PDB file of C-alpha atoms in Angstrom:
ATOM      1  CA  MET A 512      48.685-137.111  -0.545  1.00 89.00           C
ATOM      2  CA  ILE A 513      47.822-134.488   2.101  1.00 97.00           C
ATOM      3  CA  HIS A 514      49.847-134.564   5.302  1.00 98.00           C
ATOM      4  CA  PRO A 515      47.743-134.428   8.481  1.00 98.00           C
ATOM      5  CA  THR A 516      49.608-131.351   9.736  1.00 98.00           C
ATOM      6  CA  ALA A 517      48.724-129.305   6.636  1.00 98.00           C
ATOM      7  CA  ILE A 518      46.090-126.597   7.205  1.00 98.00           C
ATOM      8  CA  ILE A 519      43.809-126.213   4.196  1.00 98.00           C
ATOM      9  CA  HIS A 520      40.819-123.871   4.291  1.00 98.00           C
ATOM     10  CA  PRO A 521      37.572-125.651   3.360  1.00 97.00           C
ATOM     11  CA  GLY A 522      37.059-123.097   0.591  1.00 98.00           C
ATOM     12  CA  ALA A 523      40.389-123.874  -1.105  1.00 98.00           C
ATOM     13  CA  GLN A 524      40.379-126.056  -4.204  1.00 98.00           C
ATOM     14  CA  HIS A 525      43.000-128.556  -5.294  1.00 96.00           C
ATOM     15  CA  GLY A 526      43.072-130.796  -8.323  1.00 96.00           C
ATOM     16  CA  ALA A 527      43.837-134.486  -8.653  1.00 97.00           C
ATOM     17  CA  ASN A 528      47.104-135.964  -7.400  1.00 97.00           C
ATOM     18  CA  CYS A 529      48.238-132.895  -5.478  1.00 98.00           C
ATOM     19  CA  GLU A 530      50.827-133.535  -2.775  1.00 98.00           C
ATOM     20  CA  ILE A 531      50.599-131.141   0.175  1.00 98.00           C
ATOM     21  CA  GLY A 532      53.329-131.797   2.688  1.00 98.00           C
ATOM     22  CA  PRO A 533      53.789-131.146   6.403  1.00 98.00           C
ATOM     23  CA  TYR A 534      52.836-127.786   7.889  1.00 98.00           C
ATOM     24  CA  CYS A 535      51.667-126.210   4.630  1.00 98.00           C
ATOM     25  CA  VAL A 536      48.969-123.527   4.905  1.00 98.00           C
ATOM     26  CA  ILE A 537      46.502-123.005   2.050  1.00 98.00           C
ATOM     27  CA  GLY A 538      44.086-120.071   2.158  1.00 98.00           C
ATOM     28  CA  ARG A 539      40.403-119.850   1.373  1.00 98.00           C
ATOM     29  CA  HIS A 540      40.637-118.427  -2.151  1.00 98.00           C
ATOM     30  CA  VAL A 541      43.493-120.596  -3.429  1.00 98.00           C
ATOM     31  CA  THR A 542      43.152-122.962  -6.384  1.00 98.00           C
ATOM     32  CA  LEU A 543      45.803-125.611  -7.098  1.00 98.00           C
ATOM     33  CA  GLY A 544      45.823-127.411 -10.427  1.00 98.00           C
ATOM     34  CA  ASP A 545      46.355-131.131 -10.863  1.00 98.00           C
ATOM     35  CA  GLY A 546      49.617-132.615  -9.717  1.00 98.00           C
ATOM     36  CA  CYS A 547      50.993-129.685  -7.728  1.00 98.00           C
ATOM     37  CA  ARG A 548      53.598-130.676  -5.145  1.00 98.00           C
ATOM     38  CA  LEU A 549      54.147-128.627  -1.988  1.00 98.00           C
ATOM     39  CA  LEU A 550      57.011-130.209  -0.064  1.00 98.00           C
ATOM     40  CA  SER A 551      56.530-128.663   3.397  1.00 98.00           C
ATOM     41  CA  HIS A 552      56.030-125.342   5.228  1.00 98.00           C
ATOM     42  CA  VAL A 553      54.622-123.659   2.105  1.00 98.00           C
ATOM     43  CA  VAL A 554      52.139-120.786   2.533  1.00 98.00           C
ATOM     44  CA  ILE A 555      49.740-119.899  -0.303  1.00 98.00           C
ATOM     45  CA  ASP A 556      47.027-117.338   0.356  1.00 98.00           C
ATOM     46  CA  GLY A 557      45.059-114.516  -1.244  1.00 98.00           C
ATOM     47  CA  GLN A 558      43.199-114.723  -4.547  1.00 98.00           C
ATOM     48  CA  THR A 559      45.745-117.135  -5.964  1.00 98.00           C
ATOM     49  CA  THR A 560      45.545-119.667  -8.776  1.00 98.00           C
ATOM     50  CA  LEU A 561      48.227-122.187  -9.724  1.00 98.00           C
ATOM     51  CA  GLY A 562      48.088-124.381 -12.812  1.00 98.00           C
ATOM     52  CA  ARG A 563      49.249-127.959 -13.212  1.00 98.00           C
ATOM     53  CA  GLU A 564      52.297-129.697 -11.764  1.00 98.00           C
ATOM     54  CA  ASN A 565      54.015-126.830  -9.996  1.00 98.00           C
ATOM     55  CA  GLU A 566      56.674-127.859  -7.469  1.00 98.00           C
ATOM     56  CA  ILE A 567      57.090-125.615  -4.426  1.00 99.00           C
ATOM     57  CA  PHE A 568      59.898-126.086  -1.927  1.00 99.00           C
ATOM     58  CA  PRO A 569      59.896-125.370   1.823  1.00 98.00           C
ATOM     59  CA  PHE A 570      59.258-121.924   3.263  1.00 98.00           C
ATOM     60  CA  SER A 571      58.030-120.388   0.019  1.00 98.00           C
ATOM     61  CA  SER A 572      55.226-117.829   0.230  1.00 98.00           C
ATOM     62  CA  ILE A 573      52.872-117.138  -2.670  1.00 98.00           C
ATOM     63  CA  GLY A 574      49.974-114.725  -3.102  1.00 98.00           C
ATOM     64  CA  LEU A 575      50.193-112.856   0.181  1.00 98.00           C
ATOM     65  CA  LYS A 576      49.570-109.147   0.602  1.00 97.00           C
ATOM     66  CA  THR A 577      51.892-106.855  -1.306  1.00 97.00           C
ATOM     67  CA  GLN A 578      54.558-104.821   0.487  1.00 97.00           C
ATOM     68  CA  ASP A 579      53.439-101.779  -1.518  1.00 97.00           C
ATOM     69  CA  LEU A 580      52.283 -99.014   0.846  1.00 96.00           C
ATOM     70  CA  LYS A 581      49.581 -98.059  -1.682  1.00 94.00           C
ATOM     71  CA  TRP A 582      47.618-101.227  -0.867  1.00 94.00           C
ATOM     72  CA  LYS A 583      44.025-100.337   0.002  1.00 92.00           C
ATOM     73  CA  GLY A 584      42.396-103.760   0.164  1.00 91.00           C
ATOM     74  CA  GLY A 585      40.104-105.336  -2.403  1.00 94.00           C
ATOM     75  CA  THR A 586      40.835-108.522  -4.338  1.00 95.00           C
ATOM     76  CA  PRO A 587      44.183-108.231  -6.112  1.00 98.00           C
ATOM     77  CA  ARG A 588      45.207-111.550  -7.656  1.00 98.00           C
ATOM     78  CA  THR A 589      48.175-113.828  -8.236  1.00 98.00           C
ATOM     79  CA  GLU A 590      48.096-116.172 -11.249  1.00 98.00           C
ATOM     80  CA  ILE A 591      50.684-118.863 -11.926  1.00 98.00           C
ATOM     81  CA  GLY A 592      50.838-121.228 -14.890  1.00 98.00           C
ATOM     82  CA  ASP A 593      52.039-124.818 -15.229  1.00 99.00           C
ATOM     83  CA  HIS A 594      55.230-126.775 -14.562  1.00 98.00           C
ATOM     84  CA  ASN A 595      57.043-124.125 -12.543  1.00 99.00           C
ATOM     85  CA  THR A 596      59.640-124.793  -9.853  1.00 98.00           C
ATOM     86  CA  PHE A 597      59.836-122.458  -6.857  1.00 99.00           C
ATOM     87  CA  ARG A 598      62.777-123.275  -4.626  1.00 98.00           C
ATOM     88  CA  GLU A 599      63.241-122.549  -0.913  1.00 98.00           C
ATOM     89  CA  TYR A 600      62.109-119.193   0.502  1.00 98.00           C
ATOM     90  CA  VAL A 601      60.750-117.802  -2.777  1.00 98.00           C
ATOM     91  CA  THR A 602      58.255-114.966  -2.248  1.00 98.00           C
ATOM     92  CA  ILE A 603      55.642-113.947  -4.828  1.00 98.00           C
ATOM     93  CA  HIS A 604      53.272-111.166  -3.793  1.00 98.00           C
ATOM     94  CA  SER A 605      49.804-110.336  -5.035  1.00 98.00           C
ATOM     95  CA  ALA A 606      49.142-107.201  -7.042  1.00 98.00           C
ATOM     96  CA  THR A 607      48.465-103.955  -5.186  1.00 98.00           C
ATOM     97  CA  SER A 608      45.117-102.655  -6.407  1.00 96.00           C
ATOM     98  CA  ASP A 609      41.700-104.232  -6.661  1.00 95.00           C
ATOM     99  CA  GLY A 610      41.384-106.250  -9.868  1.00 94.00           C
ATOM    100  CA  GLU A 611      45.102-106.196 -10.721  1.00 98.00           C
ATOM    101  CA  THR A 612      47.223-109.346 -11.043  1.00 98.00           C
ATOM    102  CA  THR A 613      50.751-110.575 -10.495  1.00 98.00           C
ATOM    103  CA  ILE A 614      51.415-113.105 -13.275  1.00 98.00           C
ATOM    104  CA  VAL A 615      53.946-115.908 -13.606  1.00 99.00           C
ATOM    105  CA  GLY A 616      53.747-118.043 -16.753  1.00 98.00           C
ATOM    106  CA  SER A 617      54.837-121.646 -17.237  1.00 99.00           C
ATOM    107  CA  HIS A 618      58.025-123.728 -17.196  1.00 98.00           C
ATOM    108  CA  ASN A 619      59.922-121.214 -15.067  1.00 98.00           C
ATOM    109  CA  HIS A 620      62.731-122.101 -12.661  1.00 98.00           C
ATOM    110  CA  ILE A 621      62.788-119.713  -9.700  1.00 98.00           C
ATOM    111  CA  LEU A 622      65.667-120.489  -7.338  1.00 98.00           C
ATOM    112  CA  ALA A 623      66.069-120.013  -3.596  1.00 98.00           C
ATOM    113  CA  TYR A 624      65.310-116.665  -1.941  1.00 98.00           C
ATOM    114  CA  CYS A 625      64.070-114.999  -5.147  1.00 98.00           C
ATOM    115  CA  HIS A 626      61.460-112.261  -4.789  1.00 98.00           C
ATOM    116  CA  ILE A 627      58.762-111.396  -7.331  1.00 99.00           C
ATOM    117  CA  ALA A 628      56.965-108.249  -6.204  1.00 98.00           C
ATOM    118  CA  HIS A 629      53.480-106.904  -6.834  1.00 98.00           C
ATOM    119  CA  ASN A 630      52.182-106.518 -10.383  1.00 98.00           C
ATOM    120  CA  CYS A 631      55.127-108.267 -12.002  1.00 98.00           C
ATOM    121  CA  THR A 632      54.512-110.157 -15.243  1.00 98.00           C
ATOM    122  CA  LEU A 633      56.753-113.107 -16.083  1.00 99.00           C
ATOM    123  CA  GLY A 634      56.539-115.118 -19.279  1.00 98.00           C
ATOM    124  CA  ASN A 635      57.703-118.691 -19.850  1.00 98.00           C
ATOM    125  CA  HIS A 636      60.981-120.630 -19.573  1.00 98.00           C
ATOM    126  CA  ILE A 637      62.584-117.991 -17.329  1.00 98.00           C
ATOM    127  CA  ILE A 638      65.395-118.741 -14.880  1.00 98.00           C
ATOM    128  CA  MET A 639      65.916-116.574 -11.807  1.00 98.00           C
ATOM    129  CA  SER A 640      69.074-117.550  -9.928  1.00 98.00           C
ATOM    130  CA  ASN A 641      69.367-117.423  -6.146  1.00 98.00           C
ATOM    131  CA  VAL A 642      68.338-114.131  -4.501  1.00 98.00           C
ATOM    132  CA  GLY A 643      67.298-112.529  -7.789  1.00 98.00           C
ATOM    133  CA  THR A 644      64.890-109.714  -6.936  1.00 98.00           C
ATOM    134  CA  LEU A 645      62.200-108.035  -9.018  1.00 98.00           C
ATOM    135  CA  ALA A 646      60.603-104.813  -7.779  1.00 98.00           C
ATOM    136  CA  GLY A 647      56.977-103.953  -8.563  1.00 98.00           C
ATOM    137  CA  HIS A 648      55.592-103.793 -12.112  1.00 98.00           C
ATOM    138  CA  VAL A 649      58.623-105.507 -13.675  1.00 98.00           C
ATOM    139  CA  THR A 650      58.109-107.445 -16.913  1.00 98.00           C
ATOM    140  CA  VAL A 651      60.326-110.415 -17.774  1.00 98.00           C
ATOM    141  CA  GLU A 652      59.856-111.966 -21.208  1.00 98.00           C
ATOM    142  CA  ASP A 653      60.295-115.590 -22.313  1.00 98.00           C
ATOM    143  CA  HIS A 654      63.655-117.372 -21.946  1.00 98.00           C
ATOM    144  CA  ALA A 655      65.263-114.526 -19.970  1.00 98.00           C
ATOM    145  CA  ILE A 656      67.770-115.253 -17.191  1.00 98.00           C
ATOM    146  CA  VAL A 657      68.210-113.160 -14.052  1.00 98.00           C
ATOM    147  CA  GLY A 658      71.546-113.805 -12.357  1.00 98.00           C
ATOM    148  CA  GLY A 659      72.063-114.435  -8.668  1.00 98.00           C
ATOM    149  CA  LEU A 660      71.792-111.432  -6.339  1.00 98.00           C
ATOM    150  CA  ALA A 661      70.660-109.221  -9.230  1.00 98.00           C
ATOM    151  CA  ALA A 662      68.095-106.514  -8.479  1.00 98.00           C
ATOM    152  CA  VAL A 663      65.685-105.038 -11.026  1.00 98.00           C
ATOM    153  CA  HIS A 664      64.154-101.594 -10.461  1.00 98.00           C
ATOM    154  CA  GLN A 665      60.377-101.143 -10.597  1.00 98.00           C
ATOM    155  CA  PHE A 666      58.733-100.748 -14.021  1.00 98.00           C
ATOM    156  CA  CYS A 667      61.788-102.130 -15.868  1.00 98.00           C
ATOM    157  CA  ARG A 668      61.409-104.671 -18.668  1.00 98.00           C
ATOM    158  CA  ILE A 669      63.735-107.608 -19.299  1.00 98.00           C
ATOM    159  CA  GLY A 670      63.489-108.639 -22.930  1.00 98.00           C
ATOM    160  CA  LYS A 671      63.117-112.039 -24.505  1.00 98.00           C
ATOM    161  CA  SER A 672      66.250-114.222 -24.277  1.00 98.00           C
ATOM    162  CA  ALA A 673      68.178-111.521 -22.401  1.00 98.00           C
ATOM    163  CA  ILE A 674      70.518-112.343 -19.525  1.00 98.00           C
ATOM    164  CA  ILE A 675      71.446-110.290 -16.463  1.00 98.00           C
ATOM    165  CA  GLY A 676      74.765-111.003 -14.776  1.00 98.00           C
ATOM    166  CA  GLY A 677      74.997-111.824 -11.087  1.00 98.00           C
ATOM    167  CA  CYS A 678      74.976-108.930  -8.599  1.00 98.00           C
ATOM    168  CA  SER A 679      73.809-106.486 -11.280  1.00 98.00           C
ATOM    169  CA  LYS A 680      71.691-103.407 -10.535  1.00 98.00           C
ATOM    170  CA  VAL A 681      69.183-102.945 -13.365  1.00 98.00           C
ATOM    171  CA  VAL A 682      67.593 -99.492 -13.501  1.00 98.00           C
ATOM    172  CA  GLN A 683      66.511 -99.384 -17.164  1.00 98.00           C
ATOM    173  CA  ASP A 684      65.129-101.850 -19.704  1.00 98.00           C
ATOM    174  CA  VAL A 685      67.356-104.678 -20.950  1.00 98.00           C
ATOM    175  CA  PRO A 686      66.625-105.164 -24.678  1.00 98.00           C
ATOM    176  CA  ARG A 687      65.772-108.515 -26.155  1.00 98.00           C
ATOM    177  CA  PHE A 688      68.629-110.931 -26.859  1.00 98.00           C
ATOM    178  CA  MET A 689      71.222-108.853 -24.968  1.00 98.00           C
ATOM    179  CA  MET A 690      73.558-109.468 -22.024  1.00 98.00           C
ATOM    180  CA  ALA A 691      73.570-106.892 -19.205  1.00 98.00           C
ATOM    181  CA  ASP A 692      76.000-106.737 -16.321  1.00 98.00           C
ATOM    182  CA  GLY A 693      77.313-104.255 -13.783  1.00 97.00           C
ATOM    183  CA  ASN A 694      76.214-101.698 -11.213  1.00 95.00           C
ATOM    184  CA  PRO A 695      74.383-100.013 -12.784  1.00 96.00           C
ATOM    185  CA  ALA A 696      73.968-102.660 -15.481  1.00 97.00           C
ATOM    186  CA  GLN A 697      75.278-101.968 -18.968  1.00 97.00           C
ATOM    187  CA  ILE A 698      74.756-103.923 -22.173  1.00 98.00           C
ATOM    188  CA  ARG A 699      77.925-105.918 -22.863  1.00 97.00           C
ATOM    189  CA  THR A 700      77.087-107.906 -26.007  1.00 97.00           C
ATOM    190  CA  ILE A 701      74.435-110.256 -27.355  1.00 98.00           C
ATOM    191  CA  ASN A 702      73.461-113.276 -25.255  1.00 98.00           C
ATOM    192  CA  LYS A 703      75.196-115.646 -27.652  1.00 97.00           C
ATOM    193  CA  VAL A 704      75.072-118.768 -25.490  1.00 96.00           C
ATOM    194  CA  GLY A 705      71.373-118.247 -24.748  1.00 97.00           C
ATOM    195  CA  LEU A 706      70.580-117.686 -28.411  1.00 97.00           C
ATOM    196  CA  GLU A 707      72.402-120.865 -29.390  1.00 97.00           C
ATOM    197  CA  ARG A 708      70.582-122.837 -26.713  1.00 95.00           C
ATOM    198  CA  ASN A 709      67.285-121.593 -28.118  1.00 94.00           C
ATOM    199  CA  ASN A 710      68.300-122.697 -31.620  1.00 96.00           C
ATOM    200  CA  MET A 711      68.549-119.240 -33.164  1.00 97.00           C
ATOM    201  CA  SER A 712      70.013-119.325 -36.679  1.00 97.00           C
ATOM    202  CA  GLU A 713      73.558-118.122 -37.343  1.00 97.00           C
ATOM    203  CA  GLU A 714      72.131-115.513 -39.715  1.00 97.00           C
ATOM    204  CA  ALA A 715      69.960-114.045 -36.981  1.00 98.00           C
ATOM    205  CA  GLN A 716      72.821-114.075 -34.473  1.00 98.00           C
ATOM    206  CA  ALA A 717      75.091-112.235 -36.902  1.00 98.00           C
ATOM    207  CA  ALA A 718      72.379-109.663 -37.597  1.00 98.00           C
ATOM    208  CA  LEU A 719      71.832-109.101 -33.856  1.00 98.00           C
ATOM    209  CA  LYS A 720      75.575-108.656 -33.366  1.00 98.00           C
ATOM    210  CA  ASN A 721      75.543-105.892 -35.997  1.00 98.00           C
ATOM    211  CA  ALA A 722      72.454-104.348 -34.405  1.00 98.00           C
ATOM    212  CA  TYR A 723      74.215-104.376 -31.024  1.00 98.00           C
ATOM    213  CA  LYS A 724      77.172-102.465 -32.491  1.00 98.00           C
ATOM    214  CA  ILE A 725      74.931 -99.839 -34.063  1.00 98.00           C
ATOM    215  CA  LEU A 726      72.762 -99.439 -30.975  1.00 97.00           C
ATOM    216  CA  PHE A 727      75.421 -99.472 -28.260  1.00 96.00           C
ATOM    217  CA  ARG A 728      78.852 -98.769 -29.731  1.00 96.00           C
ATOM    218  CA  GLU A 729      78.552 -95.995 -32.289  1.00 95.00           C
ATOM    219  CA  GLY A 730      77.406 -93.115 -30.107  1.00 94.00           C
ATOM    220  CA  LEU A 731      74.073 -92.632 -31.859  1.00 96.00           C
ATOM    221  CA  THR A 732      70.837 -91.568 -30.247  1.00 96.00           C
ATOM    222  CA  ILE A 733      68.404 -94.440 -29.771  1.00 96.00           C
ATOM    223  CA  SER A 734      66.024 -93.172 -32.453  1.00 96.00           C
ATOM    224  CA  ASN A 735      68.837 -92.683 -34.995  1.00 97.00           C
ATOM    225  CA  ALA A 736      70.307 -96.088 -34.194  1.00 98.00           C
ATOM    226  CA  LEU A 737      66.952 -97.801 -34.704  1.00 98.00           C
ATOM    227  CA  THR A 738      66.432 -95.996 -37.999  1.00 97.00           C
ATOM    228  CA  ARG A 739      69.843 -97.148 -39.175  1.00 98.00           C
ATOM    229  CA  ILE A 740      69.201-100.733 -38.059  1.00 98.00           C
ATOM    230  CA  GLU A 741      65.969-100.815 -40.035  1.00 98.00           C
ATOM    231  CA  ALA A 742      67.663 -99.315 -43.087  1.00 97.00           C
ATOM    232  CA  GLU A 743      70.834-101.427 -43.128  1.00 97.00           C
ATOM    233  CA  LEU A 744      69.989-104.841 -41.686  1.00 97.00           C
ATOM    234  CA  SER A 745      67.828-107.620 -43.064  1.00 96.00           C
ATOM    235  CA  PRO A 746      64.260-107.463 -41.746  1.00 96.00           C
ATOM    236  CA  LEU A 747      64.581-110.713 -39.822  1.00 98.00           C
ATOM    237  CA  PRO A 748      61.970-111.408 -37.121  1.00 98.00           C
ATOM    238  CA  GLU A 749      64.627-111.108 -34.414  1.00 98.00           C
ATOM    239  CA  ILE A 750      65.716-107.671 -35.661  1.00 98.00           C
ATOM    240  CA  LYS A 751      62.104-106.504 -35.770  1.00 98.00           C
ATOM    241  CA  GLN A 752      61.567-107.775 -32.212  1.00 98.00           C
ATOM    242  CA  LEU A 753      64.652-105.929 -30.948  1.00 98.00           C
ATOM    243  CA  VAL A 754      63.593-102.685 -32.617  1.00 98.00           C
ATOM    244  CA  GLU A 755      59.996-103.000 -31.399  1.00 98.00           C
ATOM    245  CA  PHE A 756      61.042-103.586 -27.787  1.00 98.00           C
ATOM    246  CA  THR A 757      63.588-100.763 -27.756  1.00 98.00           C
ATOM    247  CA  ARG A 758      61.284 -98.249 -29.393  1.00 97.00           C
ATOM    248  CA  ALA A 759      58.536 -98.988 -26.865  1.00 98.00           C
ATOM    249  CA  SER A 760      60.791 -98.358 -23.853  1.00 97.00           C
ATOM    250  CA  GLU A 761      59.496 -95.798 -21.366  1.00 96.00           C
ATOM    251  CA  ARG A 762      62.353 -95.947 -18.861  1.00 95.00           C
ATOM    252  CA  GLY A 763      65.025 -95.990 -21.546  1.00 96.00           C
ATOM    253  CA  ILE A 764      67.382 -98.883 -22.176  1.00 96.00           C
ATOM    254  CA  SER A 765      70.529 -99.857 -20.321  1.00 92.00           C
ATOM    255  CA  LYS A 766      73.549 -98.726 -22.320  1.00 88.00           C
TER     256      LYS A 766
END
């Protein structure tokens, strides 16, 4: 299952049934879980751990030194979960500072030429379309979608089940369950198709639609809009999650 042209450091670890294809390079401190498949020309280095059954396509690069000019050495880490797909030319960089970690969860689909920079944290079941780009310290929550050629500014957060349109420039947080699009990105409406695909109830979708109108269409300050949402709408879990995410924003939310 290991091609003779692959270069694997003796200190690297790989689990059972891993397939490591031609011209792959695996560094000393890399750990691959069972069933990982590296097609060819894949480079994995640094303090990097991958879970089970990840599929990595040619010319991807994972765990290498950050592009952040603040890098001073040490042992920053990269940790990746299970059942992810990384298509051609994906780059995922290690964290910047000693002891910090870039994290990618499980069941994510990262398409060709995507970039995940230092100290990013991705959850589960995320889709990043071709050439989607995350700057440093970006957080992307579960079931979010980043459109093709979209760019997300450092320290932004992309909320659960949110979607970013293709070619968008995201400079502030995108709240949970919302659709953002434009340059700079603005919130257009709720991510109705995504919510339906994730089996959200009609009651919750209707409540989120009302919350969207209060938050983005009535000219209120964020704090006043959140107070009104809490006072007027049913305390459904989805409404609480939207309010919690928005209230915790440090960069502000895209409007």
